[in-house]
Short mmCIF file of C-alpha atoms in Angstrom, two decimals:
data_model
loop_
_atom_site.label_atom_id
_atom_site.label_comp_id
_atom_site.label_asym_id
_atom_site.label_seq_id
_atom_site.Cartn_x
_atom_site.Cartn_y
_atom_site.Cartn_z
CA MET A 1 141.08 180.59 130.91
CA ALA A 2 137.67 180.32 129.29
CA GLU A 3 138.84 177.25 127.43
CA THR A 4 139.84 175.55 130.68
CA PHE A 5 136.43 176.17 132.20
CA LEU A 6 134.80 174.90 129.03
CA ASN A 7 136.87 171.72 129.18
CA ILE A 8 136.00 171.17 132.83
CA GLY A 9 132.35 171.79 132.02
CA VAL A 10 132.43 169.27 129.19
CA ILE A 11 134.06 166.67 131.42
CA LEU A 12 131.52 167.26 134.17
CA LEU A 13 128.72 166.96 131.65
CA GLN A 14 130.17 163.67 130.40
CA ILE A 15 130.40 162.35 133.94
CA VAL A 16 126.81 163.36 134.66
CA ILE A 17 125.55 161.71 131.49
CA VAL A 18 127.49 158.49 132.06
CA LEU A 19 126.48 158.27 135.70
CA GLY A 20 122.85 158.96 134.86
CA VAL A 21 122.78 156.29 132.17
CA VAL A 22 124.57 153.80 134.42
CA LEU A 23 122.33 154.40 137.44
CA GLY A 24 119.25 154.14 135.26
CA HIS A 25 120.52 150.84 133.95
CA VAL A 26 121.29 149.67 137.48
CA ALA A 27 117.73 150.45 138.57
CA TYR A 28 116.16 148.70 135.64
CA LEU A 29 118.57 145.78 135.82
CA THR A 30 116.98 144.84 139.14
CA LEU A 31 113.57 144.84 137.49
CA ALA A 32 114.88 142.91 134.48
CA GLU A 33 116.41 140.32 136.77
CA ARG A 34 113.18 139.85 138.71
CA LYS A 35 111.12 139.67 135.53
CA VAL A 36 113.37 137.22 133.69
CA LEU A 37 113.75 135.01 136.75
CA SER A 38 110.02 134.92 137.34
CA PHE A 39 109.28 134.06 133.73
CA MET A 40 111.80 131.22 133.99
CA GLN A 41 109.90 130.01 137.05
CA ASP A 42 106.49 130.35 135.32
CA ARG A 43 105.53 133.41 137.33
CA LEU A 44 104.79 136.99 136.32
CA GLY A 45 107.04 138.92 138.69
CA PRO A 46 106.25 142.47 139.83
CA MET A 47 102.99 143.61 138.25
CA GLU A 48 101.51 146.16 140.63
CA VAL A 49 103.45 149.42 140.22
CA GLY A 50 102.88 150.83 136.77
CA PRO A 51 102.09 148.78 133.67
CA HIS A 52 103.66 145.35 134.09
CA GLY A 53 105.59 146.63 137.11
CA LEU A 54 107.67 149.08 135.08
CA LEU A 55 107.84 151.64 137.90
CA GLN A 56 108.88 149.06 140.50
CA PRO A 57 112.54 150.26 140.73
CA ILE A 58 111.35 153.79 141.53
CA ALA A 59 108.99 152.48 144.19
CA ASP A 60 111.77 150.37 145.68
CA GLY A 61 114.14 153.31 145.72
CA LEU A 62 111.60 155.56 147.42
CA LYS A 63 110.82 152.89 149.98
CA LEU A 64 114.50 152.39 150.81
CA PHE A 65 114.99 156.16 151.01
CA PHE A 66 112.30 156.57 153.67
CA LYS A 67 113.28 153.53 155.71
CA GLU A 68 114.69 153.78 159.19
CA ASP A 69 118.48 153.77 159.30
CA ILE A 70 119.53 151.30 161.97
CA VAL A 71 123.04 150.94 163.35
CA PRO A 72 123.29 147.78 165.46
CA ALA A 73 124.51 148.03 169.04
CA GLY A 74 128.20 147.25 169.31
CA ALA A 75 128.88 148.12 165.69
CA ASN A 76 131.83 150.27 164.75
CA LYS A 77 129.80 153.28 163.68
CA PHE A 78 132.37 155.01 161.50
CA ILE A 79 133.32 151.94 159.49
CA PHE A 80 129.71 150.78 159.40
CA SER A 81 128.69 154.06 157.78
CA ILE A 82 131.58 154.30 155.37
CA ALA A 83 131.66 150.68 154.14
CA PRO A 84 128.72 150.99 151.69
CA ILE A 85 130.36 154.05 150.18
CA ILE A 86 133.66 152.22 149.83
CA SER A 87 131.71 149.57 148.00
CA LEU A 88 129.72 151.90 145.75
CA VAL A 89 132.33 154.44 144.65
CA PRO A 90 134.78 151.95 143.05
CA ALA A 91 131.87 150.28 141.29
CA LEU A 92 130.82 153.55 139.67
CA ILE A 93 134.30 154.96 139.12
CA GLY A 94 135.20 152.11 136.80
CA PHE A 95 132.91 153.51 134.12
CA ALA A 96 135.36 156.36 133.59
CA VAL A 97 137.44 154.27 131.17
CA ILE A 98 134.69 152.36 129.37
CA PRO A 99 134.51 153.50 125.72
CA PHE A 100 130.86 153.38 124.71
CA ASN A 101 131.17 154.41 121.11
CA GLU A 102 133.48 155.19 118.25
CA ALA A 103 135.09 158.62 118.29
CA ALA A 104 133.03 160.80 115.96
CA THR A 105 133.64 164.15 114.31
CA GLY A 106 131.13 166.63 115.63
CA PRO A 107 130.62 170.39 115.41
CA GLY A 108 133.24 171.17 118.07
CA GLY A 109 135.99 168.86 116.90
CA ILE A 110 136.29 165.16 117.70
CA ILE A 111 133.75 163.86 120.22
CA HIS A 112 134.97 161.05 122.44
CA PRO A 113 132.09 159.05 123.85
CA ARG A 114 133.91 158.20 127.04
CA ILE A 115 135.02 160.12 130.12
CA THR A 116 138.71 159.41 129.70
CA ASP A 117 141.11 157.05 127.98
CA ILE A 118 144.06 156.36 130.27
CA ASN A 119 146.76 154.09 128.90
CA ILE A 120 146.32 151.53 131.71
CA GLY A 121 142.51 151.40 131.54
CA ILE A 122 142.11 147.68 132.20
CA LEU A 123 144.53 147.79 135.12
CA TYR A 124 142.57 150.70 136.55
CA ILE A 125 139.33 148.71 136.46
CA LEU A 126 140.97 145.65 138.05
CA ALA A 127 142.41 147.82 140.81
CA PHE A 128 139.10 149.44 141.64
CA SER A 129 137.17 146.20 141.54
CA SER A 130 139.58 144.95 144.22
CA VAL A 131 138.97 148.05 146.33
CA GLY A 132 135.26 147.28 146.15
CA ALA A 133 135.90 144.08 148.07
CA TYR A 134 137.08 146.18 151.03
CA GLY A 135 133.59 147.63 151.32
CA ILE A 136 132.14 144.15 151.67
CA LEU A 137 134.84 143.03 154.08
CA LEU A 138 134.62 146.11 156.32
CA GLY A 139 130.82 146.12 156.25
CA GLY A 140 130.79 142.49 157.36
CA TRP A 141 133.30 143.13 160.11
CA ALA A 142 131.81 146.38 161.44
CA SER A 143 128.26 145.05 161.76
CA ASN A 144 129.04 143.07 164.93
CA SER A 145 127.00 140.14 163.63
CA LYS A 146 128.18 136.59 163.05
CA TYR A 147 126.35 136.26 159.75
CA ALA A 148 127.78 139.48 158.40
CA LEU A 149 131.28 138.52 159.55
CA LEU A 150 131.04 135.11 157.89
CA GLY A 151 129.77 136.72 154.70
CA GLY A 152 132.66 139.18 154.71
CA LEU A 153 135.19 136.41 155.31
CA ARG A 154 133.85 134.32 152.49
CA SER A 155 133.84 137.30 150.19
CA ALA A 156 137.49 138.01 150.95
CA ALA A 157 138.51 134.41 150.26
CA GLN A 158 136.47 134.31 147.08
CA VAL A 159 137.75 137.59 145.70
CA ILE A 160 141.37 136.59 146.30
CA SER A 161 140.90 133.21 144.62
CA TYR A 162 139.15 134.49 141.55
CA GLU A 163 140.93 137.77 140.93
CA LEU A 164 144.07 135.83 139.94
CA THR A 165 142.21 133.88 137.30
CA MET A 166 140.50 137.01 136.06
CA GLY A 167 143.80 138.85 135.71
CA LEU A 168 145.46 135.94 133.93
CA SER A 169 142.57 135.56 131.49
CA ILE A 170 142.76 139.28 130.69
CA ILE A 171 146.53 139.16 130.10
CA GLY A 172 145.93 136.93 127.09
CA VAL A 173 143.83 139.68 125.51
CA VAL A 174 146.43 142.29 126.43
CA LEU A 175 149.08 140.20 124.70
CA LEU A 176 146.97 140.06 121.56
CA SER A 177 146.31 143.78 121.37
CA GLN A 178 149.67 144.89 122.82
CA SER A 179 147.99 147.58 124.88
CA LEU A 180 146.31 148.13 128.24
CA SER A 181 144.09 150.95 127.02
CA MET A 182 140.43 150.03 126.55
CA VAL A 183 140.17 152.04 123.35
CA ASP A 184 143.24 150.42 121.83
CA ILE A 185 141.99 146.97 122.79
CA THR A 186 138.71 147.70 121.03
CA MET A 187 140.49 149.10 117.96
CA ALA A 188 142.63 145.97 117.73
CA GLN A 189 139.48 143.86 117.29
CA LYS A 190 138.34 145.59 114.12
CA ASP A 191 138.50 142.42 112.00
CA HIS A 192 138.27 139.58 114.48
CA TRP A 193 136.91 139.54 117.97
CA ASN A 194 139.26 138.32 120.64
CA ILE A 195 136.88 135.50 121.55
CA LEU A 196 137.99 133.73 118.34
CA PHE A 197 141.56 133.51 119.62
CA GLN A 198 140.85 133.37 123.34
CA PRO A 199 137.74 131.21 123.87
CA VAL A 200 139.18 129.59 126.99
CA ALA A 201 140.06 132.95 128.44
CA PHE A 202 136.52 134.15 127.74
CA VAL A 203 135.01 131.24 129.67
CA LEU A 204 137.47 131.81 132.51
CA TYR A 205 136.67 135.50 132.51
CA ILE A 206 132.91 134.91 132.68
CA ILE A 207 133.27 132.42 135.54
CA SER A 208 135.57 134.63 137.56
CA ALA A 209 133.39 137.66 136.81
CA LEU A 210 130.45 135.78 138.30
CA ALA A 211 132.55 135.06 141.38
CA GLU A 212 133.80 138.65 141.61
CA THR A 213 130.30 140.11 141.56
CA ASN A 214 128.99 137.50 144.03
CA ARG A 215 126.45 136.17 141.60
CA ILE A 216 124.89 132.73 141.67
CA PRO A 217 126.43 130.09 141.51
CA PHE A 218 129.16 131.86 143.49
CA ASP A 219 126.97 133.91 145.83
CA LEU A 220 128.47 132.39 148.96
CA PRO A 221 129.03 135.76 150.71
CA GLU A 222 125.28 136.40 150.75
CA ALA A 223 123.99 132.81 150.72
CA GLU A 224 120.39 133.40 151.85
CA SER A 225 119.81 129.92 153.17
CA GLU A 226 122.89 129.98 155.40
CA LEU A 227 123.81 133.59 156.20
CA VAL A 228 120.48 135.49 156.13
CA ALA A 229 121.83 138.12 153.73
CA GLY A 230 125.56 137.76 154.19
CA TRP A 231 127.65 140.85 154.76
CA PHE A 232 124.73 143.30 154.56
CA THR A 233 122.48 141.50 157.03
CA GLU A 234 122.51 144.45 159.44
CA TYR A 235 122.12 147.19 156.85
CA SER A 236 118.90 149.01 156.12
CA GLY A 237 117.65 152.06 154.29
CA MET A 238 120.00 153.98 152.03
CA ARG A 239 123.10 152.07 153.12
CA PHE A 240 121.48 148.86 152.02
CA ALA A 241 120.56 150.60 148.76
CA PHE A 242 124.22 151.59 148.28
CA TYR A 243 125.29 147.97 148.57
CA PHE A 244 122.59 146.98 146.15
CA LEU A 245 123.60 149.66 143.66
CA ALA A 246 127.23 148.60 143.99
CA GLU A 247 126.36 144.98 143.28
CA TYR A 248 124.44 145.78 140.12
CA ALA A 249 126.88 148.46 138.96
CA ASN A 250 129.63 145.85 139.33
CA MET A 251 127.58 143.48 137.20
CA ILE A 252 127.28 146.11 134.48
CA ILE A 253 130.96 147.02 134.60
CA VAL A 254 132.02 143.39 134.43
CA SER A 255 129.75 142.86 131.43
CA SER A 256 131.07 145.98 129.72
CA VAL A 257 134.66 144.88 130.24
CA GLY A 258 133.78 141.42 128.92
CA ALA A 259 132.16 142.98 125.86
CA ILE A 260 135.16 145.22 125.21
CA LEU A 261 137.86 142.63 125.83
CA PHE A 262 136.35 139.60 124.14
CA LEU A 263 133.34 140.64 122.05
CA GLY A 264 134.89 143.54 120.18
CA GLY A 265 133.43 146.52 122.02
CA TRP A 266 131.53 148.77 119.64
CA HIS A 267 132.47 146.78 116.53
CA ALA A 268 129.84 144.92 114.55
CA PRO A 269 130.04 141.10 114.43
CA PHE A 270 131.60 141.19 110.94
CA HIS A 271 133.73 143.88 109.43
CA PHE A 272 131.59 144.32 106.29
CA MET A 273 128.61 145.20 108.52
CA GLU A 274 130.21 148.49 109.49
CA THR A 275 130.40 149.83 105.95
CA ASN A 276 127.60 148.11 104.01
CA ALA A 277 123.87 148.71 104.10
CA PRO A 278 121.66 148.00 105.95
CA PHE A 279 123.86 147.40 108.98
CA TYR A 280 125.68 150.66 108.39
CA MET A 281 122.70 152.46 109.92
CA ILE A 282 123.17 150.70 113.26
CA SER A 283 125.21 152.88 115.55
CA PRO A 284 128.34 151.33 117.10
CA PHE A 285 126.84 152.26 120.45
CA ILE A 286 123.94 149.89 119.77
CA TRP A 287 126.35 147.04 119.04
CA PHE A 288 128.20 147.71 122.26
CA ILE A 289 125.11 147.90 124.41
CA LEU A 290 123.64 144.76 122.82
CA LYS A 291 126.74 142.83 123.83
CA VAL A 292 126.54 144.19 127.37
CA TYR A 293 122.88 143.26 127.57
CA PHE A 294 123.64 139.78 126.31
CA ILE A 295 126.23 139.15 129.03
CA LEU A 296 123.93 140.62 131.68
CA PHE A 297 121.11 138.40 130.46
CA PHE A 298 123.46 135.45 130.57
CA PHE A 299 124.22 136.21 134.24
CA ILE A 300 120.51 136.31 135.06
CA TRP A 301 119.93 133.20 132.97
CA LEU A 302 122.59 131.34 134.96
CA ARG A 303 121.00 132.52 138.19
CA GLY A 304 117.75 130.94 137.11
CA THR A 305 119.51 127.68 136.25
CA VAL A 306 122.34 126.59 138.52
CA PRO A 307 122.43 126.04 142.29
CA ARG A 308 125.01 127.49 144.65
CA LEU A 309 128.40 125.82 145.06
CA ARG A 310 129.62 124.50 148.37
CA TYR A 311 132.50 126.43 149.94
CA ASP A 312 135.14 123.75 149.35
CA GLN A 313 133.89 123.25 145.79
CA LEU A 314 134.33 126.96 145.18
CA MET A 315 137.90 126.88 146.46
CA LYS A 316 138.69 123.70 144.53
CA LEU A 317 137.32 125.14 141.30
CA GLY A 318 139.24 128.36 141.78
CA TRP A 319 142.66 127.03 142.74
CA LYS A 320 142.84 123.52 141.30
CA ILE A 321 141.08 123.97 137.97
CA MET A 322 140.70 127.56 136.85
CA LEU A 323 144.12 128.85 137.87
CA PRO A 324 146.12 126.08 136.08
CA VAL A 325 143.92 126.39 133.01
CA ALA A 326 144.45 130.14 132.99
CA PHE A 327 148.21 129.66 133.27
CA VAL A 328 148.32 127.15 130.41
CA ASN A 329 146.18 129.42 128.28
CA LEU A 330 148.47 132.35 129.00
CA ILE A 331 151.66 130.40 128.21
CA VAL A 332 150.24 129.02 124.96
CA THR A 333 149.08 132.49 123.91
CA ALA A 334 152.48 133.98 124.73
CA ILE A 335 154.37 131.32 122.76
CA VAL A 336 152.11 131.65 119.72
CA ILE A 337 152.38 135.41 119.71
CA TYR A 338 156.17 135.24 120.11
CA TRP A 339 156.31 132.96 117.07
CA LEU A 340 154.07 135.08 114.92
CA LYS A 341 155.57 138.45 115.68
CA MET B 1 135.94 108.37 132.30
CA ILE B 2 136.94 110.26 129.15
CA LYS B 3 133.28 110.88 128.41
CA LYS B 4 132.77 112.33 131.87
CA PHE B 5 135.82 114.55 131.44
CA LEU B 6 134.59 115.79 128.08
CA HIS B 7 131.16 116.48 129.55
CA GLN B 8 132.73 118.51 132.32
CA ILE B 9 134.89 120.50 129.94
CA MET B 10 131.95 121.36 127.71
CA PHE B 11 129.63 122.20 130.66
CA ILE B 12 127.08 119.75 129.24
CA GLU B 13 124.95 119.70 132.38
CA ILE B 14 124.90 123.46 132.67
CA VAL B 15 123.98 123.81 129.00
CA GLN B 16 121.11 121.36 129.49
CA GLY B 17 119.91 123.40 132.45
CA LEU B 18 120.19 126.62 130.46
CA TYR B 19 118.14 125.05 127.69
CA LEU B 20 115.43 124.09 130.16
CA THR B 21 115.18 127.54 131.73
CA MET B 22 115.16 129.17 128.30
CA LYS B 23 112.29 126.90 127.31
CA HIS B 24 110.36 128.08 130.34
CA LEU B 25 111.23 131.70 129.58
CA ILE B 26 109.97 131.59 126.00
CA ILE B 27 107.39 128.85 125.62
CA LYS B 28 105.71 128.15 128.95
CA ARG B 29 103.08 130.63 130.12
CA PRO B 30 102.92 131.74 133.76
CA ILE B 31 100.69 129.49 135.82
CA THR B 32 100.15 131.92 138.69
CA PHE B 33 97.14 134.20 139.24
CA GLN B 34 97.35 137.94 139.90
CA TYR B 35 95.33 137.29 143.04
CA PRO B 36 93.45 140.43 144.03
CA HIS B 37 92.68 141.21 140.39
CA GLU B 38 91.86 137.75 139.11
CA LYS B 39 90.58 134.92 141.23
CA ARG B 40 90.77 131.29 140.40
CA GLU B 41 87.76 129.09 139.81
CA LEU B 42 86.85 127.28 143.02
CA PRO B 43 85.97 123.60 142.83
CA ASP B 44 82.46 122.34 143.56
CA GLY B 45 82.07 121.44 147.18
CA TYR B 46 84.49 124.15 148.29
CA ARG B 47 83.87 124.90 151.96
CA GLY B 48 83.96 128.62 152.72
CA ILE B 49 81.96 130.62 155.25
CA LEU B 50 78.88 128.89 156.71
CA VAL B 51 75.69 130.69 155.63
CA GLN B 52 71.96 130.34 156.29
CA LEU B 53 69.37 129.94 153.56
CA ARG B 54 65.82 131.08 152.94
CA TYR B 55 62.84 129.61 151.13
CA ASP B 56 61.70 131.27 147.92
CA ASP B 57 59.06 133.28 149.78
CA GLY B 58 61.76 134.92 151.89
CA SER B 59 61.12 133.08 155.14
CA GLU B 60 64.11 131.57 156.84
CA LYS B 61 64.54 127.83 156.71
CA CYS B 62 66.03 127.40 160.15
CA VAL B 63 63.71 125.79 162.68
CA GLY B 64 66.00 126.28 165.67
CA CYS B 65 66.50 122.60 166.41
CA SER B 66 70.13 123.05 167.62
CA LEU B 67 71.32 119.91 165.82
CA CYS B 68 74.10 121.92 164.18
CA GLU B 69 75.22 123.05 167.60
CA ALA B 70 75.32 119.41 168.72
CA ALA B 71 77.22 118.31 165.61
CA CYS B 72 79.83 121.04 165.72
CA PRO B 73 83.21 119.62 166.82
CA SER B 74 84.73 123.01 167.54
CA ARG B 75 81.64 124.41 169.28
CA CYS B 76 81.48 127.55 167.24
CA ILE B 77 77.67 127.57 166.86
CA LYS B 78 75.22 128.77 169.49
CA VAL B 79 71.47 128.52 168.81
CA ILE B 80 68.75 130.05 171.00
CA SER B 81 65.43 128.86 169.68
CA ASP B 82 61.98 130.21 170.37
CA GLU B 83 58.36 129.64 169.38
CA VAL B 84 56.90 131.46 166.43
CA ASN B 85 54.48 134.07 167.75
CA GLY B 86 50.93 132.81 167.55
CA ASN B 87 51.91 129.38 166.32
CA PRO B 88 53.13 127.42 169.31
CA LEU B 89 54.06 124.33 167.26
CA GLN B 90 56.48 126.10 164.92
CA ARG B 91 59.88 127.13 166.20
CA TYR B 92 62.64 129.34 164.88
CA ALA B 93 66.11 130.44 165.92
CA LYS B 94 65.73 133.64 167.90
CA GLU B 95 69.48 134.05 167.93
CA TYR B 96 72.06 132.19 165.92
CA ILE B 97 75.69 133.01 166.75
CA PHE B 98 78.45 131.58 164.62
CA ASP B 99 82.10 132.17 165.55
CA LEU B 100 84.04 132.06 162.26
CA SER B 101 87.38 132.31 164.02
CA LYS B 102 86.76 128.92 165.67
CA CYS B 103 85.21 127.19 162.66
CA VAL B 104 87.16 124.26 161.16
CA PHE B 105 85.04 124.07 157.95
CA CYS B 106 84.12 120.41 158.44
CA ALA B 107 80.53 120.98 157.26
CA PHE B 108 79.13 118.55 159.86
CA CYS B 109 76.50 121.19 160.68
CA VAL B 110 75.38 121.20 157.05
CA ALA B 111 75.02 117.42 157.15
CA ALA B 112 73.18 117.54 160.44
CA CYS B 113 70.60 120.14 159.45
CA PRO B 114 67.18 118.46 158.93
CA VAL B 115 65.73 121.27 156.82
CA ASP B 116 68.82 122.14 154.71
CA ALA B 117 68.96 125.58 156.25
CA LEU B 118 72.77 125.70 156.33
CA ALA B 119 75.26 125.67 153.45
CA MET B 120 78.94 126.27 152.86
CA SER B 121 79.44 129.27 150.59
CA LYS B 122 82.50 129.97 148.44
CA PHE B 123 83.54 133.11 150.29
CA TYR B 124 87.10 132.73 151.50
CA GLU B 125 88.39 136.23 152.24
CA TYR B 126 87.98 136.51 156.00
CA SER B 127 90.74 139.03 156.70
CA THR B 128 89.65 141.80 159.02
CA TYR B 129 91.16 144.40 161.32
CA ASN B 130 88.66 143.60 164.08
CA LYS B 131 88.43 140.05 165.36
CA ARG B 132 84.84 140.63 166.46
CA ASP B 133 83.84 140.94 162.81
CA LEU B 134 84.38 137.19 162.61
CA ILE B 135 81.52 136.47 165.01
CA LEU B 136 78.46 136.35 162.76
CA ASN B 137 74.82 136.59 163.76
CA LYS B 138 71.76 135.30 161.96
CA GLU B 139 71.13 138.46 159.93
CA LYS B 140 74.67 138.48 158.52
CA MET B 141 74.56 134.79 157.71
CA LEU B 142 71.23 135.15 155.91
CA GLN B 143 72.55 138.13 154.00
CA MET B 144 75.57 136.17 152.85
CA GLY B 145 73.36 133.21 152.04
CA ASP B 146 71.26 135.43 149.76
CA LYS B 147 74.44 136.53 148.01
CA ALA B 148 75.92 133.04 147.69
CA PHE B 149 72.77 131.14 146.75
CA PRO B 150 70.40 133.38 144.79
CA ILE B 151 68.28 130.43 143.67
CA ARG B 152 66.13 129.45 146.65
CA GLN B 153 64.35 126.26 147.46
CA LYS B 154 60.56 126.29 147.10
CA ARG B 155 58.62 125.94 150.31
CA PHE B 156 56.58 122.71 150.17
CA ASP B 157 53.01 123.96 150.20
CA ILE B 158 51.68 120.44 150.48
CA THR B 159 53.66 119.82 153.62
CA LYS B 160 52.56 123.06 155.12
CA LYS B 161 48.95 122.33 154.31
CA HIS B 162 49.00 118.88 155.74
CA LEU B 163 50.92 120.01 158.74
CA ASN B 164 48.40 122.72 159.31
CA ILE B 165 45.47 120.33 159.12
CA PHE B 166 47.29 117.97 161.40
CA ASN B 167 48.03 120.71 163.86
CA LEU B 168 44.56 122.17 163.78
CA GLY B 169 42.72 118.91 164.06
CA LYS B 170 45.04 117.29 166.54
CA LYS B 171 42.97 117.81 169.61
CA ASN B 172 39.76 116.56 167.88
CA PHE B 173 41.38 113.35 166.64
CA PRO B 174 40.48 110.22 168.43
CA PRO B 175 43.32 108.61 170.40
CA VAL B 176 45.58 106.43 168.28
CA HIS B 177 45.52 103.39 170.55
CA GLN B 178 42.02 102.07 170.58
#
């Protein structure tokens, strides 16, 4: 009995730690994005709150918390209220299967630096990232606003087009590691990262991840110059903050999955680095988080560089180019693996 | 054709763009100013708030001639001139009302002034909660003039002296047309 409670307590503690770390990262990712973008545009970015604007995310959060909560007339109140939560929960729940670190032997047995390791981890993340799209869709529909509706529509079309490519690019990795579990996929990359064998799939994954998280150049659902703010035009206060959190949490989860699937998770760039000095001192967690940071930085970097695609260009890229390339990549991978095994 | 295809496959244009933004991120310094904390150097001849000046002995330059009022295209200046007490030939502006909210900063008044009593300062922060604060009187303009132009023009003693002699002896002079 006592052991059961202890186990539940440990799991709850893990969840609290992971959520705290993730939400902290989400908050400071907004600041990092603003800072990096402004430096790319020869500006300084937020400088007022705290030294070099370091407390800006806290100020933003407090401001959003005290803002008036407006529900537009004619909106479907129930769906309007629940849509941001539908968007946020799947974004945060995906972190349950992300392995942050190598399993280590601690005082109370083996410590697993992850909440859980289910044997269909990658499928679980794909499923929940699709549920997240419902939040956007319902929020856009329930707002009773033409801009929000258009944003929701575009988001639905975009998610459907790019989820296929994303899934197909991931299947190549699954074929290589013969497992759907995130931990097993990471273990399989001990000697060589998957990006060496699946460079095309990596590029496809990054592009479709950008589209999934509604980032520039695929930010059509919230295109500022056309749709005010897209699906969350009518949202304010904490509900707006939920959408914002969901967007950035999705960015982090997509980067983590990219790091685990293609960049070897917690493994060092070369195998000898894990056993030899001086790289031995670097914790596997540091390697993992560096890779995540790199992909996140790359997303921000792209935002500072490329303009938004037109709607037909987006559809053309998704269906006419990326999907066939993903199929060819998958077939070639399958044939090669069949030969070798 | 093949070259174009290869360029598209290798994302050449996007890589070039990424290189450019990275250059700006690392090498180029920000060119903006943190405005309320640091202010940029204003060029010479900047036209801010209109101010009035004094001579070095502290007397105001303005002689109340109303030429600025006549020159003003937006009619934001109102001068009420009066005689100096005890010196009927010298005049001054009893009241000088300048409506900053109407001013177009053309500096025609400065050009029109015969005694250089007006000048454009470099003050440019006019924001206020009360619109009436933008209607300035003579005292305020002189105060701002002292702040903007601490070095004052010397009053021409020679002119004053001659003028005085001229004024005093005017009635004893023989008529000019003889």
